[in-house]
Coordinates of C-alpha atoms in Angstrom, one line a residue:
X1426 CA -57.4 -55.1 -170.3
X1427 CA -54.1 -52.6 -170.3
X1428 CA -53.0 -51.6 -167.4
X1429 CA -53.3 -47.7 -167.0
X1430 CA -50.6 -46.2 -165.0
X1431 CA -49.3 -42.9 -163.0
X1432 CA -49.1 -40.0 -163.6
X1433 CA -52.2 -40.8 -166.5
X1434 CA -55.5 -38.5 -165.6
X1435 CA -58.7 -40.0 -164.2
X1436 CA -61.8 -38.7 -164.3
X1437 CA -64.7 -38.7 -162.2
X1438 CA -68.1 -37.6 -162.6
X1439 CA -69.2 -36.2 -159.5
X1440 CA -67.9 -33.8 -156.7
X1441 CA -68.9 -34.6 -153.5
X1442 CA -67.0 -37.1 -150.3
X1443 CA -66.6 -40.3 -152.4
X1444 CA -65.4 -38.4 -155.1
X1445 CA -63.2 -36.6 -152.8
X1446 CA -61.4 -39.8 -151.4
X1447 CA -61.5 -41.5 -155.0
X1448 CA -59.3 -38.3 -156.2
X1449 CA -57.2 -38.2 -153.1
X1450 CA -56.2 -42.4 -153.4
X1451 CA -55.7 -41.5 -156.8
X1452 CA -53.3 -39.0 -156.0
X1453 CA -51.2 -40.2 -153.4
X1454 CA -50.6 -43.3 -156.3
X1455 CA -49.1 -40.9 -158.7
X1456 CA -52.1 -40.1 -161.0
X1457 CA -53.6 -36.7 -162.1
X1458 CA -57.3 -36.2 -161.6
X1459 CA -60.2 -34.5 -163.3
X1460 CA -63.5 -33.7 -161.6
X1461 CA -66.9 -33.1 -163.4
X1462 CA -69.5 -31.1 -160.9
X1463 CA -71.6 -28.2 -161.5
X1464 CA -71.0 -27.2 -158.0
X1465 CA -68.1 -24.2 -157.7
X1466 CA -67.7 -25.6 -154.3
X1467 CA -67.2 -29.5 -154.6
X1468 CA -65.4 -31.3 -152.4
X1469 CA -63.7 -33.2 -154.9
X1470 CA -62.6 -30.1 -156.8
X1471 CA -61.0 -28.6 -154.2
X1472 CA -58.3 -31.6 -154.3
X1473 CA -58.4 -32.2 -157.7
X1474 CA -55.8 -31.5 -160.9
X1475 CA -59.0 -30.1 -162.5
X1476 CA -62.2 -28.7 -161.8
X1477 CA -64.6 -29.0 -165.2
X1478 CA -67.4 -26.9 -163.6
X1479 CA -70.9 -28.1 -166.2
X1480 CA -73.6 -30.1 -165.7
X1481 CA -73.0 -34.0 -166.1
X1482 CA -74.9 -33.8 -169.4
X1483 CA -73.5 -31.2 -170.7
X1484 CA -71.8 -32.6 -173.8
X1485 CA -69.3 -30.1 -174.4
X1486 CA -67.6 -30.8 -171.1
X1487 CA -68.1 -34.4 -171.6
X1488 CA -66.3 -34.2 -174.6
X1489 CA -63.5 -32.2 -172.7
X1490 CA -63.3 -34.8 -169.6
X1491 CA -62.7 -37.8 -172.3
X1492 CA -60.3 -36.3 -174.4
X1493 CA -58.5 -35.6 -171.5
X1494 CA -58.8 -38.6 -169.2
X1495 CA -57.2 -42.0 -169.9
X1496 CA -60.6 -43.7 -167.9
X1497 CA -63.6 -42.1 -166.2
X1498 CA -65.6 -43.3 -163.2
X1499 CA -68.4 -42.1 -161.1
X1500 CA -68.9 -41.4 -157.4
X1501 CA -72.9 -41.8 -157.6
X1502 CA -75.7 -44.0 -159.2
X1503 CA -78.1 -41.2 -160.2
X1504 CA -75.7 -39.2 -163.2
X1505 CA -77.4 -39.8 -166.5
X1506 CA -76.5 -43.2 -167.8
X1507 CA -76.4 -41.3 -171.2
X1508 CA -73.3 -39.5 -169.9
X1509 CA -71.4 -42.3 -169.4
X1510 CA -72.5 -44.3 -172.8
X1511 CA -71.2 -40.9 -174.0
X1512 CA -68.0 -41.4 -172.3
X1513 CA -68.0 -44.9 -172.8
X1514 CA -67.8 -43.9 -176.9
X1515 CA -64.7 -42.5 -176.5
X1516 CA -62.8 -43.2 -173.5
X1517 CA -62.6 -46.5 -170.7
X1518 CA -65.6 -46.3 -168.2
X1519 CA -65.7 -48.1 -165.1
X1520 CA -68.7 -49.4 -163.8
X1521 CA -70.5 -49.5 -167.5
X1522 CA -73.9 -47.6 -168.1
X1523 CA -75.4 -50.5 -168.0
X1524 CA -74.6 -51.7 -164.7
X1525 CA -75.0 -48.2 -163.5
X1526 CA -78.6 -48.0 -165.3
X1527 CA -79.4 -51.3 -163.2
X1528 CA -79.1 -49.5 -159.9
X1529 CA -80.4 -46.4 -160.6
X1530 CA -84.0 -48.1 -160.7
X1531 CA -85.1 -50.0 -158.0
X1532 CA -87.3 -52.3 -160.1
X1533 CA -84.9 -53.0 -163.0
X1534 CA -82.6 -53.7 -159.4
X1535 CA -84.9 -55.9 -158.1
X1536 CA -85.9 -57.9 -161.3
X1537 CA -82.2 -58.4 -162.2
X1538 CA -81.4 -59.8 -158.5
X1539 CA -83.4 -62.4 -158.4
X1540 CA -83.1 -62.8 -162.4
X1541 CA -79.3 -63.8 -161.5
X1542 CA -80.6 -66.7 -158.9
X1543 CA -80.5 -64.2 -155.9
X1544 CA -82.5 -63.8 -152.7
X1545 CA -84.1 -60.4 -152.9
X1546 CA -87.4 -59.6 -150.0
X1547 CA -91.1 -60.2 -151.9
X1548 CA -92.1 -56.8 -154.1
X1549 CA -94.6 -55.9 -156.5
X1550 CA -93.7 -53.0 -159.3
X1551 CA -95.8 -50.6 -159.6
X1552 CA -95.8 -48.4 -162.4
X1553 CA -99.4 -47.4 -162.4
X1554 CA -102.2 -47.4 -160.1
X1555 CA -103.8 -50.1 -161.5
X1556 CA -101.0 -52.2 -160.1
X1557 CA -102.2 -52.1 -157.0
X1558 CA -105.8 -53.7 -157.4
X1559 CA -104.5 -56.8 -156.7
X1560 CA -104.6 -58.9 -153.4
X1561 CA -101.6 -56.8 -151.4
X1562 CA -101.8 -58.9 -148.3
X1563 CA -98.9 -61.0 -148.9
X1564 CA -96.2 -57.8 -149.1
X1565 CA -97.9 -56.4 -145.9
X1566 CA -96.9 -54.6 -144.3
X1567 CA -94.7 -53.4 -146.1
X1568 CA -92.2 -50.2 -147.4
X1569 CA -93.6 -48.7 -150.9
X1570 CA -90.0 -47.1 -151.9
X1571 CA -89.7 -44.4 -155.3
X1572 CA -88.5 -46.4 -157.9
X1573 CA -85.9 -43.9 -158.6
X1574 CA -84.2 -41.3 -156.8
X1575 CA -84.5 -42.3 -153.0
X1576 CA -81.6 -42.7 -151.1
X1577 CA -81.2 -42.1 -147.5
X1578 CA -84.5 -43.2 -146.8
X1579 CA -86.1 -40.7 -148.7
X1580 CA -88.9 -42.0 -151.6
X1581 CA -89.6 -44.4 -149.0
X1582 CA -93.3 -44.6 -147.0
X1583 CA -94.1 -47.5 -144.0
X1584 CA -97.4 -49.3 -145.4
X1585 CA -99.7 -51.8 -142.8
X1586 CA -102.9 -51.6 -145.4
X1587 CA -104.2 -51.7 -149.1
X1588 CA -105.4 -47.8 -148.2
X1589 CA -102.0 -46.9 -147.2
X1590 CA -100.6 -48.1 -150.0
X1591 CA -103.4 -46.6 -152.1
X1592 CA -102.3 -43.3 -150.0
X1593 CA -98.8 -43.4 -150.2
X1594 CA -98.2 -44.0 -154.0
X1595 CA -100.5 -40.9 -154.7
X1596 CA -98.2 -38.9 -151.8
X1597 CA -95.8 -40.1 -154.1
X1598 CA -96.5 -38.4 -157.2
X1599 CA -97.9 -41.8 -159.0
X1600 CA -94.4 -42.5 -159.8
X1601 CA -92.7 -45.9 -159.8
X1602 CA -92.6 -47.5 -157.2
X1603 CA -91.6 -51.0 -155.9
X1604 CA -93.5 -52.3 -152.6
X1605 CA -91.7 -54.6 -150.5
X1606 CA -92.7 -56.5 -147.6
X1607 CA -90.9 -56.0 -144.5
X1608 CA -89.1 -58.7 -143.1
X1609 CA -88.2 -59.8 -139.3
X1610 CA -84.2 -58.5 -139.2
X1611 CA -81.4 -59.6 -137.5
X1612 CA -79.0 -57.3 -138.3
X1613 CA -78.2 -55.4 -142.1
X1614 CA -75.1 -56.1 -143.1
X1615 CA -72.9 -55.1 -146.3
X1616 CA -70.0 -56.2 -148.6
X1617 CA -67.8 -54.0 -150.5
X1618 CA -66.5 -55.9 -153.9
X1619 CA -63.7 -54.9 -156.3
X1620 CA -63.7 -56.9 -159.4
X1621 CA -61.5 -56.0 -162.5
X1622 CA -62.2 -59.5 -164.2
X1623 CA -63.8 -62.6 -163.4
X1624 CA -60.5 -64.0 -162.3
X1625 CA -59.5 -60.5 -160.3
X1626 CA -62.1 -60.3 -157.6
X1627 CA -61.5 -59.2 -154.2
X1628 CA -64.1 -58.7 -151.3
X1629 CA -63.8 -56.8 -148.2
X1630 CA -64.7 -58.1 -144.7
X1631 CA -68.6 -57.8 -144.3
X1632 CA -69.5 -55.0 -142.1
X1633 CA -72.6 -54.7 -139.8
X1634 CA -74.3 -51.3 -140.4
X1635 CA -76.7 -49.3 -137.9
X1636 CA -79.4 -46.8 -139.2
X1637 CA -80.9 -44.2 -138.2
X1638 CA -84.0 -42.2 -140.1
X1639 CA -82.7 -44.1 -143.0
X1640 CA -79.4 -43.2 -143.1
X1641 CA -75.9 -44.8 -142.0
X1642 CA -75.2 -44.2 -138.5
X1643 CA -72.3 -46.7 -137.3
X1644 CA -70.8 -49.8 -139.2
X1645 CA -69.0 -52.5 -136.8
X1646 CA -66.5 -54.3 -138.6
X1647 CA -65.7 -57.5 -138.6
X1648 CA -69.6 -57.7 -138.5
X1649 CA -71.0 -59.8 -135.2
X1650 CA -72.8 -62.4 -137.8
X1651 CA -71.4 -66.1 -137.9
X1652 CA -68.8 -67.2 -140.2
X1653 CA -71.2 -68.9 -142.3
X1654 CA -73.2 -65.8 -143.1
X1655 CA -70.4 -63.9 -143.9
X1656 CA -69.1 -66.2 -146.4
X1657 CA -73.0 -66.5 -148.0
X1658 CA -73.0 -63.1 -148.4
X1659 CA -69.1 -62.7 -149.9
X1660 CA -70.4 -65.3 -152.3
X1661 CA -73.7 -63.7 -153.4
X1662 CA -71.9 -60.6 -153.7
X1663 CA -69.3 -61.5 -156.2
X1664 CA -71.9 -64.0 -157.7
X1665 CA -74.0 -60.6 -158.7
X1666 CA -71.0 -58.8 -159.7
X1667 CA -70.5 -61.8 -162.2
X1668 CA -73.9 -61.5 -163.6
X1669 CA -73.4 -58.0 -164.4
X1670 CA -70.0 -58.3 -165.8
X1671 CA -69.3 -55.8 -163.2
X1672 CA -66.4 -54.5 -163.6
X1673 CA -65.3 -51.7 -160.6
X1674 CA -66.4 -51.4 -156.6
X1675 CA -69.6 -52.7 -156.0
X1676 CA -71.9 -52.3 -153.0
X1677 CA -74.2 -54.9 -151.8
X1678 CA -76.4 -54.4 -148.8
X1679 CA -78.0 -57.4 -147.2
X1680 CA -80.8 -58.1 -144.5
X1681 CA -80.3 -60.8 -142.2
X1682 CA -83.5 -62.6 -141.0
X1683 CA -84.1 -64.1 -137.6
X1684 CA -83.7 -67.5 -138.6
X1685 CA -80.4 -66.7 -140.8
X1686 CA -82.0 -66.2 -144.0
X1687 CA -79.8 -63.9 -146.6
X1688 CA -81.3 -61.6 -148.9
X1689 CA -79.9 -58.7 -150.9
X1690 CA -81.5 -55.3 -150.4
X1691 CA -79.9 -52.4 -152.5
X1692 CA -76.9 -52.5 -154.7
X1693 CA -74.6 -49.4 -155.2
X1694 CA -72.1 -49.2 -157.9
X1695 CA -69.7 -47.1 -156.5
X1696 CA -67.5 -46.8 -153.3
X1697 CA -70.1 -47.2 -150.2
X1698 CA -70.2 -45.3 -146.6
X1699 CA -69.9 -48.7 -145.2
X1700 CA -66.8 -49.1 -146.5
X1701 CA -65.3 -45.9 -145.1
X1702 CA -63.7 -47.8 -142.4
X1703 CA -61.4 -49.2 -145.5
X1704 CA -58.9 -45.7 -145.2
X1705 CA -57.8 -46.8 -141.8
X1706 CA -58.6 -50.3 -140.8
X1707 CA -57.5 -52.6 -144.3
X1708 CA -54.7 -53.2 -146.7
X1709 CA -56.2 -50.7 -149.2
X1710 CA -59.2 -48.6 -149.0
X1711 CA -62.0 -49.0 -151.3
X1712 CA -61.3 -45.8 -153.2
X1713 CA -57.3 -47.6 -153.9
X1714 CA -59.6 -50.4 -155.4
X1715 CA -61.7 -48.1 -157.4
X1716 CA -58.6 -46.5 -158.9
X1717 CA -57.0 -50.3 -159.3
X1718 CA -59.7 -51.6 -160.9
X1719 CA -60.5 -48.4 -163.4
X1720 CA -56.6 -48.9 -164.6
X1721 CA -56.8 -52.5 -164.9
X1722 CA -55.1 -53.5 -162.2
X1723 CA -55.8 -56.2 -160.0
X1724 CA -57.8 -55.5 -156.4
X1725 CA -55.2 -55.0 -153.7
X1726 CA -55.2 -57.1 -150.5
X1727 CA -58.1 -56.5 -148.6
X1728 CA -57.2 -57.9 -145.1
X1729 CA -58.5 -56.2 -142.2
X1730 CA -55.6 -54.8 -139.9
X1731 CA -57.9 -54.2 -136.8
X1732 CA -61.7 -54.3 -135.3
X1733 CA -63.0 -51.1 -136.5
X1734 CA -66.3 -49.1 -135.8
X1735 CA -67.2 -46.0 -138.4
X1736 CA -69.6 -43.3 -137.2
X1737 CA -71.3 -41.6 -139.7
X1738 CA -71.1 -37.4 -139.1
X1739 CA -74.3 -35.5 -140.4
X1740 CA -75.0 -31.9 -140.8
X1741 CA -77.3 -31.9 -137.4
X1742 CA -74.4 -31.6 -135.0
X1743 CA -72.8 -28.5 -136.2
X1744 CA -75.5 -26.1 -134.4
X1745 CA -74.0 -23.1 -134.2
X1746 CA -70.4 -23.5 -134.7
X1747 CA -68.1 -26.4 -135.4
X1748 CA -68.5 -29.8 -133.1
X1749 CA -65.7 -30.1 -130.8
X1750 CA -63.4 -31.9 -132.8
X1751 CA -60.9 -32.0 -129.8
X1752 CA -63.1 -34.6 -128.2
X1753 CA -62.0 -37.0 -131.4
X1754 CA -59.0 -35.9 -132.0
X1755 CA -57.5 -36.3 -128.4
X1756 CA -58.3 -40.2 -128.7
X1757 CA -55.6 -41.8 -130.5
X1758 CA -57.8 -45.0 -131.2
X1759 CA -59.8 -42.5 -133.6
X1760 CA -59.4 -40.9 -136.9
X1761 CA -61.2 -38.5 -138.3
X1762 CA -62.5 -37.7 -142.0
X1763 CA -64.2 -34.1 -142.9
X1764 CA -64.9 -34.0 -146.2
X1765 CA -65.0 -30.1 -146.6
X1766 CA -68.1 -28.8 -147.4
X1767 CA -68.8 -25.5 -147.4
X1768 CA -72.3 -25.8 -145.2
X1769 CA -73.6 -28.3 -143.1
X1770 CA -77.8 -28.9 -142.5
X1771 CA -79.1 -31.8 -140.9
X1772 CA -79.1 -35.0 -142.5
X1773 CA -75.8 -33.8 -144.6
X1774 CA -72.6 -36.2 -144.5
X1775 CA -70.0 -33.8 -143.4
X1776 CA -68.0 -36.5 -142.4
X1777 CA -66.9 -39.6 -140.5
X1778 CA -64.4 -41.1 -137.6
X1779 CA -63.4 -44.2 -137.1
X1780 CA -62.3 -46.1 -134.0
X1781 CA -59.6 -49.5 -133.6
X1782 CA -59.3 -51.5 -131.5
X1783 CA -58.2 -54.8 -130.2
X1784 CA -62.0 -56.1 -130.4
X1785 CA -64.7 -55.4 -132.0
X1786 CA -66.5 -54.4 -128.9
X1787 CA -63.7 -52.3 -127.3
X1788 CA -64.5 -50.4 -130.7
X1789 CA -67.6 -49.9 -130.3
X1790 CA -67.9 -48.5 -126.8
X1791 CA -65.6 -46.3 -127.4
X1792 CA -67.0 -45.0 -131.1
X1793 CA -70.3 -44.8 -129.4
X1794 CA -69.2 -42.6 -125.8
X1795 CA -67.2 -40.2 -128.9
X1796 CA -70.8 -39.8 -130.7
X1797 CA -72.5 -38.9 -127.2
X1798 CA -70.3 -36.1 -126.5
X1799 CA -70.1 -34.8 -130.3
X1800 CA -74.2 -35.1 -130.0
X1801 CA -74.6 -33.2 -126.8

């Protein structure tokens, strides 16, 4: 593959954080940078070269972002995959539709994990309702999740019976769904991969991730699992990127079971929140490795530099006027990211911080007494 180089033009469809910090590694390495988003107020236009304000299938401004752009990539699964086989007709496109149509569904997601030789948590698809007239007692209890579309832990509904499954899938809409059984955790862990080529293929180091209502809270990193996990789920990770052909920065989430079982969750094909800790705490951030591996170019050193905790800022703590930023700005351990939005409602990402530290631990107490006071 030719290596793209500065001061070329990227693309990216999508405006919002990830697309953001993809223009803004982009930038600081000498490239130009176009941005495709409807929104007149997207994050990543605001830093951008270029600001192509249409909807991502509009095929007029498709047309304008490859004839302008040396290679395209996106910041989020759900843009029609028939935007980028557009793209992908007439300019370089990094991840491919295909790989991108893979994650967008949770049961082509499924089915092509464990096609691939890969631990995924027992599910049934279910496409109709007369997939469910079967014996459900061995996925329950269970999570019946949208098929499509969920994110965040939205599409998603906590099933203990046949009736609530019966219940939820018509709450639903009677739309695709996948039901998975619910396994005894340990922890949730994730690994960020950036593969150009099967012989250029670089992992970060896996990072232990904390929910709350479904969505990223805090990710400790190095992650508090044993050395032998972490190298199972490194290996599984770049395994599935190898099935796919993958070429870009993959996401893999993982649950750990209680007696050190390994199974793959979700996939994203893009930059991940987990990975946010990446601007301040390794070698090269995952949005440098996006930009390397769009142009060509080989992943970058991924070495973590020091113990580092992200906290995950949402929408909820802005009340009536901005947090006190002085409380994370006054710690020189932490660093903080806004992603300028122009409003902020609960459950929003607005942001992040991160926190180093000579431990793990000493990172995390301190991360978590800076969330208390930004949450009172």
């Amino acid at each position: 593959m030719a290596h793209i180089l500065p001061p070329a033009m990227l693309g990216i469809l999508g405006g919002g954080q990830l697309g953001r910090m993809f223009a803004m590694a982009a930038r600081s390495m000498g490239y130009r940078v176009t941005v495709l988003d409807p929104d007149v107020q997207s994050p990543a236009g605001s830093v951008a070269d270029r600001h192509i304000r249409a909807a991502y299938d509009d095929e007029g401004a498709l047309e304008d972002l490859a004839s302008g752009c040396a290679a395209v990539t996106t910041e989020f699964e759900n843009v029609p995959a028939d935007s980028l086989r557009f793209l992908e007709s007439r300019t370089r496109v990094s991840p491919s539709s295909a790989c991108v149509a893979i994650a967008q569904d949770r049961i082509l997601e499924k089915r092509y994990i464990a096609g691939a030789g890969l631990a995924v948590a027992p599910f049934l698809a279910v496409d109709a309702p007369q997939d469910l007239a079967g014996d459900l007692a061995p996925l329950l209890p269970g999570i019946l999740k949208t098929a499509r579309f969920g994110y965040d832990g939205k599409g998603q509904v906590r099933v203990a019976t046949p009736e609530d499954v019966h219940g939820a899938f018509e709450a639903l809409g009677c739309r695709p769904c996948v039901l998975e059984k619910r396994l005894d955790l340990e922890t949730e862990i994730s690994v960020i991969v950036a593969r150009t080529s099967a012989e250029l293929v670089r992992t970060f180091p896996v990072a232990e991730n904390r929910h709350e209502a479904g969505i990223l809270d805090v990710s400790i990193v190095p992650a508090r699992v044993t050395p032998d996990i972490a190298a199972r789920a490194c290996e599984m990770a770049c395994a599935l990127a190898e099935a796919m052909d993958y070429i870009g920065v993959l996401a893999v989430e993982f649950f750990v079971l209680e007696e050190g079982g390994l199974v793959i969750n979700e996939i994203a094909p893009r930059p991940h929140n987990s990975g946010h800790h990446t601007l301040d705490a390794c070698a090269v951030s995952q949005f440098g490795q996006q930009v390397r591996t769009l142009c060509g170019l080989p992943p970058a050193d991924t070495r973590l530099l020091s113990p580092v905790v992200m906290v995950n800022l949402l929408g909820d703590i802005w009340r009536d006027d901005e947090p006190a930023w002085d409380l994370v700005l006054s710690e020189p351990a932490a660093v903080l990211h806004l992603y300028g939005k122009a409003s902020a409602r609960a459950g929003r990402k607005m942001g992040h911080f991160n926190v180093l530290a000579e431990t793990v631990d000493a990172a995390l107490e301190k991360a978590e007494a800076l969330k208390r006071a930004l949450r009172r």
